[in-house]
Amino acid sequence: EKPGLELAVVSVPSYACQRHTPLLHHNTTLTDALSILAENAELSENEGRGVAFRRAAALLKSLPQEVRGAEQLRGLPCLGEHSLRVIKEVLEDGVSHEVETTTHSEQFKAMKALTGIFGVGAKTADRWFREGIHTPSDLQRSGHTLNRAQQAGLQYYDELNLPVTKAEAVAIGQIVERAVHAVLPGAEITLIGGFRRGKQTGHDVDFLITHPDEGREEGLMPKVVSWLEAQGFLLYQKTTGNSYLESKEGPARPASNMDRFERCFSIFRLSTDNEGTEIQTGLRSRRGLRSRRGLRSRRGLRSRRGMTLVVVGDHAQKVSWVLGHSQCSGPRSWRAVRVDLVVSPYSQFAFALLGWTGSKLFERELRRWAVHEKAMTLSSHALYDRKRTQYLRASSEEEIFTHLGLEYIPPCDRNA
Ligand code: GTP
Ligand code: MN
Ligand code: MN
């Protein structure tokens, strides 16, 4: 081994679930490049290639300092030949030819635009692309028969592609809490997904619902959805039942990581008006921002009544633009937000919490670690020890990490 300018790191473990991966890191130029290639591979349904680029990017996200030269990467895991080539190119030239070609390619742009429609996956988008459909407008004009999800996805396309802010997530949380408590007092609601990992924006808002008395949560989702629908909070919803109760297989069949909770994919109608409880949160947090930091430059949207809205700053401008231009009827006092709801029995709560907090790569790495290093099967329902042929109970995420022989990684460090 030649002596090199190695990073001041003793060694970096190879599974992302063994590392701390904060949201903000030192190598965004490199990880942005690799993420484009990962996305392109996923859109081309080349999952293996996508995972390889994602693992390489995640490794770079976990490094304690900026990589300035390829020689610093010697001895680091997760960097395949292709990823290394891209990294070297970006380090030397500032850009990667392959990344540039990808971002400018008609196919990549079209696939991104089409899969950006809620309810449209890579397969469908690819079929449409081959028919010459490149944009949501092309699709609209094509006269294709769309399912309910896709119709909603097209109708709210611009809004659903605007990032959801933390303030909006909190506002949605209040509505979900009202709905859940109206139909099942004592139920517990937890914000999961990217917001639990500390992200300031997301593509949706995810919630996990449970009740301390096991069994009380059964059949909860349809009741919550009915309440929300009656109150006019839902623009779209698709609820899927709890197949674990229907099938009599016992908890989480080891070989499957298919999710079998009651869940609901939905689109909420979030008021951006000063009426209703949701705006209260926005106003409070906005005032908080102002008084703490004196951010006079932050603009709020103004509703028809001239009251300040939830959204602030650049985001407000984008919302204003979208709502002002996509609706002929003038400015609106609400926006569409994607919301995922999951109901879990109390005994499975820790597994559901761990499984739904993400990131997607972190979850994948946890399962890979469990299988390959521990001969265990991890799902969002349970952890099965194949050597002892038994399920391992856990009432907290910490206990699951302990069962897996891993150091506990808090949600804010699971941004792999
Ligand atoms: P943004 O929403 O883009 O901000 O990021 P996110 O990390 O919240 O992503 P997303 O909402 O897509 O998913 C949140 C977590 O739920 C991720 O860890 C996913 O792995 C997990 N998840 C999503 N869908 C499923 C599913 O069908 N089954 C299981 N078990 N987990 C899922
Ligand atoms: Mn999410
Ligand atoms: Mn989600």
Short mmCIF file of C-alpha atoms and ligand atoms in Angstrom, two decimals:
data_model
loop_
_atom_site.label_atom_id
_atom_site.label_comp_id
_atom_site.label_asym_id
_atom_site.label_seq_id
_atom_site.Cartn_x
_atom_site.Cartn_y
_atom_site.Cartn_z
CA GLU A 1 0.00 0.00 0.00
CA LYS A 2 1.41 3.35 -1.05
CA PRO A 3 1.06 6.09 1.51
CA GLY A 4 -1.66 8.44 0.34
CA LEU A 5 -3.56 11.49 1.42
CA GLU A 6 -6.16 9.40 3.16
CA LEU A 7 -9.03 11.15 4.86
CA ALA A 8 -8.64 11.52 8.59
CA VAL A 9 -10.86 8.51 9.04
CA VAL A 10 -9.60 5.34 10.65
CA SER A 11 -12.04 3.12 8.80
CA VAL A 12 -15.50 3.47 7.38
CA PRO A 13 -17.89 0.55 7.83
CA SER A 14 -19.48 -0.69 4.64
CA TYR A 15 -23.17 -0.88 5.61
CA ALA A 16 -24.95 2.48 5.75
CA CYS A 17 -26.77 1.31 8.91
CA GLN A 18 -23.39 1.15 10.68
CA ARG A 19 -22.70 4.82 9.96
CA HIS A 20 -24.02 8.21 10.98
CA THR A 21 -25.34 9.99 7.91
CA PRO A 22 -26.50 13.54 8.68
CA LEU A 23 -28.76 15.55 6.41
CA LEU A 24 -26.09 18.16 5.72
CA HIS A 25 -22.73 16.82 4.65
CA HIS A 26 -19.50 17.87 2.91
CA ASN A 27 -19.73 16.29 -0.52
CA THR A 28 -22.94 17.48 -2.18
CA THR A 29 -21.35 18.13 -5.58
CA LEU A 30 -20.31 14.49 -5.76
CA THR A 31 -23.50 13.05 -4.27
CA ASP A 32 -25.69 15.17 -6.56
CA ALA A 33 -23.87 13.72 -9.56
CA LEU A 34 -24.19 10.14 -8.32
CA SER A 35 -27.86 10.67 -7.42
CA ILE A 36 -28.66 11.67 -11.02
CA LEU A 37 -27.12 8.43 -12.26
CA ALA A 38 -28.96 6.46 -9.56
CA GLU A 39 -32.24 8.08 -10.55
CA ASN A 40 -31.61 7.37 -14.22
CA ALA A 41 -30.87 3.70 -13.43
CA GLU A 42 -34.06 3.44 -11.37
CA LEU A 43 -36.13 5.04 -14.12
CA SER A 44 -34.61 2.53 -16.54
CA GLU A 45 -35.61 -0.21 -14.09
CA ASN A 46 -32.02 -1.16 -13.50
CA GLU A 47 -32.35 -1.56 -9.76
CA GLY A 48 -28.94 -3.07 -9.11
CA ARG A 49 -27.16 -0.21 -10.81
CA GLY A 50 -29.34 2.29 -8.95
CA VAL A 51 -28.45 0.75 -5.60
CA ALA A 52 -24.72 0.79 -6.45
CA PHE A 53 -24.83 4.54 -7.14
CA ARG A 54 -26.98 5.15 -4.03
CA ARG A 55 -24.51 3.23 -1.85
CA ALA A 56 -21.59 5.20 -3.24
CA ALA A 57 -23.42 8.48 -2.61
CA ALA A 58 -24.35 7.39 0.92
CA LEU A 59 -20.71 6.59 1.68
CA LEU A 60 -19.70 10.12 0.65
CA LYS A 61 -22.52 11.60 2.75
CA SER A 62 -21.12 9.94 5.85
CA LEU A 63 -17.56 11.30 5.47
CA PRO A 64 -16.50 13.93 8.03
CA GLN A 65 -14.92 16.22 5.45
CA GLU A 66 -14.85 17.22 1.81
CA VAL A 67 -13.12 14.91 -0.64
CA ARG A 68 -10.67 16.95 -2.71
CA GLY A 69 -8.77 14.26 -4.54
CA ALA A 70 -9.44 10.69 -5.64
CA GLU A 71 -6.40 9.47 -3.69
CA GLN A 72 -8.32 10.28 -0.49
CA LEU A 73 -10.81 7.56 -1.39
CA ARG A 74 -8.33 4.71 -1.15
CA GLY A 75 -9.54 1.94 1.11
CA LEU A 76 -13.09 3.22 1.35
CA PRO A 77 -15.91 0.69 0.81
CA CYS A 78 -18.99 1.02 -1.44
CA LEU A 79 -17.22 2.77 -4.29
CA GLY A 80 -17.55 0.67 -7.42
CA GLU A 81 -15.55 1.21 -10.58
CA HIS A 82 -18.27 3.23 -12.29
CA SER A 83 -18.93 5.47 -9.28
CA LEU A 84 -15.20 6.07 -8.81
CA ARG A 85 -14.86 7.09 -12.44
CA VAL A 86 -17.68 9.62 -12.04
CA ILE A 87 -16.23 10.95 -8.79
CA LYS A 88 -12.78 11.42 -10.35
CA GLU A 89 -14.26 13.23 -13.32
CA VAL A 90 -16.21 15.62 -11.09
CA LEU A 91 -13.16 16.23 -8.89
CA GLU A 92 -10.97 16.99 -11.90
CA ASP A 93 -13.32 18.74 -14.32
CA GLY A 94 -16.10 19.97 -12.05
CA VAL A 95 -18.66 17.97 -14.02
CA SER A 96 -19.18 14.43 -15.24
CA HIS A 97 -19.80 13.93 -18.93
CA GLU A 98 -22.20 11.07 -18.23
CA VAL A 99 -24.20 13.14 -15.73
CA GLU A 100 -24.42 16.05 -18.17
CA THR A 101 -25.57 13.77 -20.98
CA THR A 102 -28.16 12.20 -18.68
CA THR A 103 -29.66 15.45 -17.40
CA HIS A 104 -29.94 16.76 -20.96
CA SER A 105 -31.39 13.59 -22.42
CA GLU A 106 -34.99 13.78 -23.65
CA GLN A 107 -35.72 10.36 -22.21
CA PHE A 108 -34.49 11.22 -18.71
CA LYS A 109 -36.37 14.53 -18.69
CA ALA A 110 -39.57 12.89 -19.92
CA MET A 111 -39.32 9.97 -17.52
CA LYS A 112 -38.80 12.35 -14.61
CA ALA A 113 -41.73 14.52 -15.66
CA LEU A 114 -44.04 11.54 -16.16
CA THR A 115 -43.08 9.64 -13.00
CA GLY A 116 -43.52 12.97 -11.22
CA ILE A 117 -47.25 12.37 -11.73
CA PHE A 118 -48.68 10.71 -8.62
CA GLY A 119 -49.74 7.17 -9.55
CA VAL A 120 -47.30 6.80 -12.45
CA GLY A 121 -44.37 4.40 -12.15
CA ALA A 122 -41.38 3.78 -14.40
CA LYS A 123 -43.09 1.06 -16.47
CA THR A 124 -46.09 3.20 -17.39
CA ALA A 125 -43.95 6.27 -18.02
CA ASP A 126 -41.67 4.29 -20.32
CA ARG A 127 -44.64 2.99 -22.33
CA TRP A 128 -45.97 6.52 -22.75
CA PHE A 129 -42.52 7.89 -23.63
CA ARG A 130 -42.30 5.35 -26.45
CA GLU A 131 -45.65 6.66 -27.73
CA GLY A 132 -44.19 10.15 -27.88
CA ILE A 133 -45.70 11.41 -24.64
CA HIS A 134 -43.02 13.47 -22.89
CA THR A 135 -44.89 15.79 -20.55
CA PRO A 136 -48.00 15.84 -18.36
CA SER A 137 -49.59 18.14 -20.98
CA ASP A 138 -48.87 15.59 -23.70
CA LEU A 139 -50.55 13.00 -21.52
CA GLN A 140 -53.56 15.21 -20.92
CA ARG A 141 -53.96 15.73 -24.67
CA SER A 142 -53.41 12.04 -25.50
CA GLY A 143 -56.82 11.01 -24.25
CA HIS A 144 -55.35 7.98 -22.45
CA THR A 145 -57.61 6.39 -19.87
CA LEU A 146 -56.10 7.13 -16.47
CA ASN A 147 -56.83 5.51 -13.15
CA ARG A 148 -58.13 7.56 -10.22
CA ALA A 149 -54.66 8.12 -8.73
CA GLN A 150 -53.23 9.29 -12.06
CA GLN A 151 -56.18 11.62 -12.67
CA ALA A 152 -55.57 13.24 -9.30
CA GLY A 153 -51.83 13.25 -9.99
CA LEU A 154 -52.36 15.12 -13.24
CA GLN A 155 -54.92 17.51 -11.76
CA TYR A 156 -52.59 18.55 -8.91
CA TYR A 157 -49.32 18.02 -10.76
CA ASP A 158 -47.65 21.38 -10.06
CA GLU A 159 -48.65 21.53 -6.41
CA LEU A 160 -47.66 17.96 -5.65
CA ASN A 161 -44.24 18.70 -7.10
CA LEU A 162 -43.75 21.65 -4.76
CA PRO A 163 -41.85 20.67 -1.63
CA VAL A 164 -44.01 20.32 1.47
CA THR A 165 -42.65 22.52 4.25
CA LYS A 166 -42.19 21.55 7.88
CA ALA A 167 -44.91 24.07 8.84
CA GLU A 168 -47.30 22.41 6.41
CA ALA A 169 -46.37 18.99 7.83
CA VAL A 170 -47.18 20.24 11.33
CA ALA A 171 -50.50 21.65 10.11
CA ILE A 172 -51.39 18.33 8.46
CA GLY A 173 -50.40 16.59 11.71
CA GLN A 174 -52.97 18.61 13.63
CA ILE A 175 -55.71 17.59 11.22
CA VAL A 176 -54.68 13.93 11.37
CA GLU A 177 -54.67 14.12 15.17
CA ARG A 178 -58.18 15.60 15.25
CA ALA A 179 -59.41 12.88 12.89
CA VAL A 180 -57.78 10.02 14.79
CA HIS A 181 -58.86 11.26 18.22
CA ALA A 182 -62.40 11.80 17.00
CA VAL A 183 -62.72 8.12 16.12
CA LEU A 184 -60.31 6.53 18.64
CA PRO A 185 -59.37 8.54 21.73
CA GLY A 186 -56.00 7.51 23.18
CA ALA A 187 -54.51 6.61 19.80
CA GLU A 188 -50.95 7.84 19.23
CA ILE A 189 -49.80 9.63 16.10
CA THR A 190 -46.12 9.85 15.11
CA LEU A 191 -44.57 11.85 12.30
CA ILE A 192 -42.36 9.46 10.32
CA GLY A 193 -40.49 9.53 6.98
CA GLY A 194 -38.14 12.35 6.03
CA PHE A 195 -39.53 14.88 8.51
CA ARG A 196 -38.64 12.56 11.40
CA ARG A 197 -35.09 12.50 10.03
CA GLY A 198 -34.97 16.27 10.33
CA LYS A 199 -35.65 17.24 6.72
CA GLN A 200 -37.05 20.73 6.34
CA THR A 201 -39.11 19.78 3.27
CA GLY A 202 -40.54 16.59 1.83
CA HIS A 203 -42.42 15.19 -1.14
CA ASP A 204 -45.17 14.09 1.23
CA VAL A 205 -45.97 13.80 4.95
CA ASP A 206 -45.96 10.37 6.60
CA PHE A 207 -47.72 9.37 9.84
CA LEU A 208 -47.78 6.19 11.92
CA ILE A 209 -50.84 5.56 14.09
CA THR A 210 -51.16 3.07 16.92
CA HIS A 211 -53.07 2.48 20.18
CA PRO A 212 -51.58 1.21 23.48
CA ASP A 213 -54.43 -1.30 23.86
CA GLU A 214 -53.54 -3.88 21.22
CA GLY A 215 -56.52 -4.57 18.98
CA ARG A 216 -58.16 -1.17 19.41
CA GLU A 217 -56.38 -0.03 16.24
CA GLU A 218 -58.11 -2.68 14.09
CA GLY A 219 -60.27 -1.17 11.39
CA LEU A 220 -59.17 2.32 12.36
CA MET A 221 -58.16 3.55 8.92
CA PRO A 222 -61.60 3.51 7.24
CA LYS A 223 -63.03 5.46 10.17
CA VAL A 224 -60.27 8.06 10.05
CA VAL A 225 -60.70 8.38 6.29
CA SER A 226 -64.48 8.80 6.62
CA TRP A 227 -64.00 11.55 9.19
CA LEU A 228 -61.48 13.36 6.99
CA GLU A 229 -63.70 12.98 3.95
CA ALA A 230 -66.77 14.30 5.79
CA GLN A 231 -64.78 17.35 6.89
CA GLY A 232 -63.64 18.01 3.32
CA PHE A 233 -59.95 17.40 4.01
CA LEU A 234 -59.38 14.80 1.30
CA LEU A 235 -58.95 15.36 -2.43
CA TYR A 236 -57.99 11.72 -3.02
CA GLN A 237 -57.49 8.58 -0.96
CA LYS A 238 -56.78 4.93 -1.48
CA THR A 239 -56.92 2.75 1.59
CA THR A 240 -55.47 -0.73 1.61
CA GLY A 241 -56.51 -3.24 4.23
CA ASN A 242 -54.47 -5.09 6.76
CA SER A 243 -53.65 -8.30 4.93
CA TYR A 244 -51.85 -9.64 7.99
CA LEU A 245 -55.18 -10.00 9.78
CA GLU A 246 -56.86 -11.42 6.71
CA SER A 247 -54.20 -14.03 6.03
CA LYS A 248 -53.67 -16.31 8.97
CA GLU A 249 -49.94 -16.64 8.56
CA GLY A 250 -48.79 -15.26 11.88
CA PRO A 251 -46.56 -12.24 12.19
CA ALA A 252 -44.37 -11.10 9.30
CA ARG A 253 -43.50 -14.07 7.15
CA PRO A 254 -39.68 -14.02 7.18
CA ALA A 255 -38.99 -14.07 3.45
CA SER A 256 -41.14 -11.05 2.70
CA ASN A 257 -40.58 -7.38 3.27
CA MET A 258 -43.94 -6.53 1.76
CA ASP A 259 -45.84 -4.27 4.03
CA ARG A 260 -49.12 -5.54 5.37
CA PHE A 261 -50.35 -2.72 7.55
CA GLU A 262 -53.54 -0.79 7.03
CA ARG A 263 -52.40 2.18 5.04
CA CYS A 264 -53.75 5.11 3.14
CA PHE A 265 -52.18 7.03 0.27
CA SER A 266 -53.92 10.34 0.11
CA ILE A 267 -53.95 13.89 -1.13
CA PHE A 268 -55.00 16.42 1.49
CA ARG A 269 -56.62 19.75 0.87
CA LEU A 270 -54.58 21.97 3.18
CA SER A 271 -56.03 25.36 3.88
CA THR A 272 -53.55 28.19 3.48
CA ASP A 273 -56.18 30.59 4.78
CA ASN A 274 -56.30 32.07 8.23
CA GLU A 275 -59.43 30.06 8.97
CA GLY A 276 -59.15 26.69 10.68
CA THR A 277 -56.55 25.37 13.07
CA GLU A 278 -53.86 24.65 10.55
CA ILE A 279 -53.10 28.28 9.85
CA GLN A 280 -52.59 28.97 13.54
CA THR A 281 -49.48 26.83 13.49
CA GLY A 282 -48.19 28.59 10.44
CA LEU A 283 -48.73 32.01 11.95
CA ARG A 284 -47.11 31.01 15.19
CA SER A 285 -44.07 29.54 13.52
CA ARG A 286 -43.82 32.51 11.23
CA ARG A 287 -43.98 34.97 14.09
CA GLY A 288 -41.40 32.82 15.84
CA LEU A 289 -39.10 33.07 12.85
CA ARG A 290 -39.57 36.81 12.69
CA SER A 291 -38.98 37.56 16.30
CA ARG A 292 -36.05 35.20 16.57
CA ARG A 293 -34.23 36.20 13.45
CA GLY A 294 -35.91 39.40 12.35
CA LEU A 295 -36.41 38.07 8.86
CA ARG A 296 -38.12 41.04 7.32
CA SER A 297 -37.28 39.84 3.83
CA ARG A 298 -39.40 36.72 4.23
CA ARG A 299 -42.58 37.13 2.27
CA GLY A 300 -45.83 35.53 3.21
CA LEU A 301 -48.58 34.84 0.73
CA ARG A 302 -51.65 36.96 1.21
CA SER A 303 -55.06 35.38 1.09
CA ARG A 304 -58.13 37.08 -0.23
CA ARG A 305 -58.70 38.48 3.21
CA GLY A 306 -55.21 39.85 3.35
CA MET A 307 -54.06 37.58 6.12
CA THR A 308 -50.60 36.06 6.07
CA LEU A 309 -50.44 32.44 5.02
CA VAL A 310 -48.51 29.45 6.27
CA VAL A 311 -45.93 29.42 3.52
CA VAL A 312 -42.99 31.78 3.65
CA GLY A 313 -40.02 32.82 1.52
CA ASP A 314 -39.21 31.33 -1.86
CA HIS A 315 -41.67 28.56 -1.27
CA ALA A 316 -44.51 31.08 -0.96
CA GLN A 317 -43.56 32.54 -4.29
CA LYS A 318 -43.67 29.13 -5.94
CA VAL A 319 -47.01 28.28 -4.37
CA SER A 320 -48.34 31.63 -5.46
CA TRP A 321 -47.13 31.03 -8.97
CA VAL A 322 -48.61 27.55 -9.19
CA LEU A 323 -51.93 28.39 -7.61
CA GLY A 324 -52.23 31.62 -9.55
CA HIS A 325 -51.50 30.05 -12.93
CA SER A 326 -52.98 26.59 -12.82
CA GLN A 327 -56.41 27.75 -11.74
CA CYS A 328 -58.44 30.00 -14.01
CA SER A 329 -60.59 31.02 -11.07
CA GLY A 330 -57.84 33.11 -9.50
CA PRO A 331 -55.85 32.68 -6.31
CA ARG A 332 -56.83 29.80 -4.06
CA SER A 333 -56.81 29.51 -0.30
CA TRP A 334 -55.61 25.91 -0.17
CA ARG A 335 -53.02 23.60 -1.63
CA ALA A 336 -52.83 19.87 -2.33
CA VAL A 337 -50.40 17.82 -0.20
CA ARG A 338 -49.52 14.12 -0.46
CA VAL A 339 -50.02 12.34 2.87
CA ASP A 340 -49.30 8.71 3.81
CA LEU A 341 -51.00 7.16 6.85
CA VAL A 342 -50.05 3.80 8.35
CA VAL A 343 -51.72 1.98 11.24
CA SER A 344 -49.69 -0.50 13.30
CA PRO A 345 -50.60 -2.78 16.23
CA TYR A 346 -48.82 -1.61 19.38
CA SER A 347 -46.64 -4.75 19.59
CA GLN A 348 -45.20 -3.99 16.14
CA PHE A 349 -44.88 -0.24 16.65
CA ALA A 350 -41.07 -0.13 17.05
CA PHE A 351 -40.59 -2.15 13.86
CA ALA A 352 -43.05 0.03 11.96
CA LEU A 353 -41.37 3.19 13.27
CA LEU A 354 -37.92 1.96 12.23
CA GLY A 355 -39.23 0.71 8.88
CA TRP A 356 -41.05 3.90 7.95
CA THR A 357 -38.53 6.48 9.09
CA GLY A 358 -36.18 5.74 6.20
CA SER A 359 -34.20 6.72 4.33
CA LYS A 360 -35.02 4.09 1.74
CA LEU A 361 -31.36 3.16 1.42
CA PHE A 362 -30.91 3.04 5.20
CA GLU A 363 -33.84 0.59 5.39
CA ARG A 364 -32.43 -1.53 2.61
CA GLU A 365 -29.05 -1.62 4.34
CA LEU A 366 -30.62 -2.62 7.68
CA ARG A 367 -32.35 -5.57 6.02
CA ARG A 368 -29.17 -6.53 4.15
CA TRP A 369 -27.17 -6.36 7.40
CA ALA A 370 -29.77 -8.46 9.20
CA VAL A 371 -29.77 -11.21 6.57
CA HIS A 372 -26.09 -11.37 5.68
CA GLU A 373 -24.40 -10.58 8.97
CA LYS A 374 -26.91 -11.84 11.54
CA ALA A 375 -29.02 -14.49 9.75
CA MET A 376 -32.09 -12.51 10.77
CA THR A 377 -35.04 -11.18 8.78
CA LEU A 378 -36.16 -7.62 9.48
CA SER A 379 -39.43 -6.17 8.26
CA SER A 380 -41.68 -3.30 9.34
CA HIS A 381 -43.57 -5.90 11.40
CA ALA A 382 -40.96 -8.02 13.14
CA LEU A 383 -37.43 -9.33 13.48
CA TYR A 384 -36.93 -13.06 13.01
CA ASP A 385 -33.82 -14.91 14.18
CA ARG A 386 -33.27 -17.79 11.79
CA LYS A 387 -30.69 -19.56 13.89
CA ARG A 388 -32.80 -19.54 17.05
CA THR A 389 -35.95 -19.88 14.91
CA GLN A 390 -37.83 -17.27 16.91
CA TYR A 391 -39.16 -13.75 16.66
CA LEU A 392 -37.30 -11.14 18.72
CA ARG A 393 -39.53 -8.69 20.54
CA ALA A 394 -38.77 -4.99 20.79
CA SER A 395 -40.64 -2.02 22.17
CA SER A 396 -38.17 0.60 20.96
CA GLU A 397 -35.89 1.24 17.99
CA GLU A 398 -32.91 1.05 20.36
CA GLU A 399 -33.80 -2.56 21.22
CA ILE A 400 -33.96 -3.48 17.53
CA PHE A 401 -30.49 -2.05 16.92
CA THR A 402 -29.26 -4.02 19.95
CA HIS A 403 -30.81 -7.26 18.62
CA LEU A 404 -29.03 -6.58 15.33
CA GLY A 405 -25.70 -5.97 17.03
CA LEU A 406 -25.60 -2.41 15.73
CA GLU A 407 -24.81 0.87 17.43
CA TYR A 408 -28.01 2.93 17.74
CA ILE A 409 -28.30 5.46 14.92
CA PRO A 410 -30.78 8.27 15.67
CA PRO A 411 -33.27 9.30 12.95
CA CYS A 412 -31.31 12.49 12.11
CA ASP A 413 -28.32 10.29 11.17
CA ARG A 414 -30.28 7.91 8.95
CA ASN A 415 -30.12 10.21 5.92
CA ALA A 416 -28.19 7.71 3.79
P1 GTP B 1 -39.69 12.40 1.16
O1 GTP B 1 -41.12 12.01 1.37
O2 GTP B 1 -39.35 12.45 -0.28
O3 GTP B 1 -39.32 13.63 1.89
O4 GTP B 1 -38.75 11.26 1.77
P2 GTP B 1 -39.18 10.04 2.68
O5 GTP B 1 -37.94 9.44 3.21
O6 GTP B 1 -40.22 10.45 3.67
O7 GTP B 1 -39.77 9.02 1.62
P3 GTP B 1 -41.18 8.27 1.57
O8 GTP B 1 -42.28 9.11 2.06
O9 GTP B 1 -41.31 7.75 0.17
O10 GTP B 1 -41.00 7.01 2.49
C1 GTP B 1 -40.80 7.08 3.88
C2 GTP B 1 -40.33 5.76 4.39
O11 GTP B 1 -41.37 4.80 4.30
C3 GTP B 1 -39.14 5.22 3.63
O12 GTP B 1 -38.21 4.74 4.54
C4 GTP B 1 -39.67 4.05 2.84
O13 GTP B 1 -38.73 3.02 2.80
C5 GTP B 1 -40.87 3.65 3.66
N1 GTP B 1 -41.91 3.12 2.79
C6 GTP B 1 -42.54 3.72 1.78
N2 GTP B 1 -43.43 2.90 1.21
C7 GTP B 1 -43.36 1.74 1.89
C8 GTP B 1 -44.04 0.49 1.79
O14 GTP B 1 -44.89 0.26 0.95
N3 GTP B 1 -43.71 -0.45 2.72
C9 GTP B 1 -42.78 -0.23 3.69
N4 GTP B 1 -42.50 -1.18 4.57
N5 GTP B 1 -42.13 0.93 3.79
C10 GTP B 1 -42.40 1.89 2.90
MN MN B 2 -42.13 11.06 3.03
MN MN B 3 -44.46 8.54 1.93
#
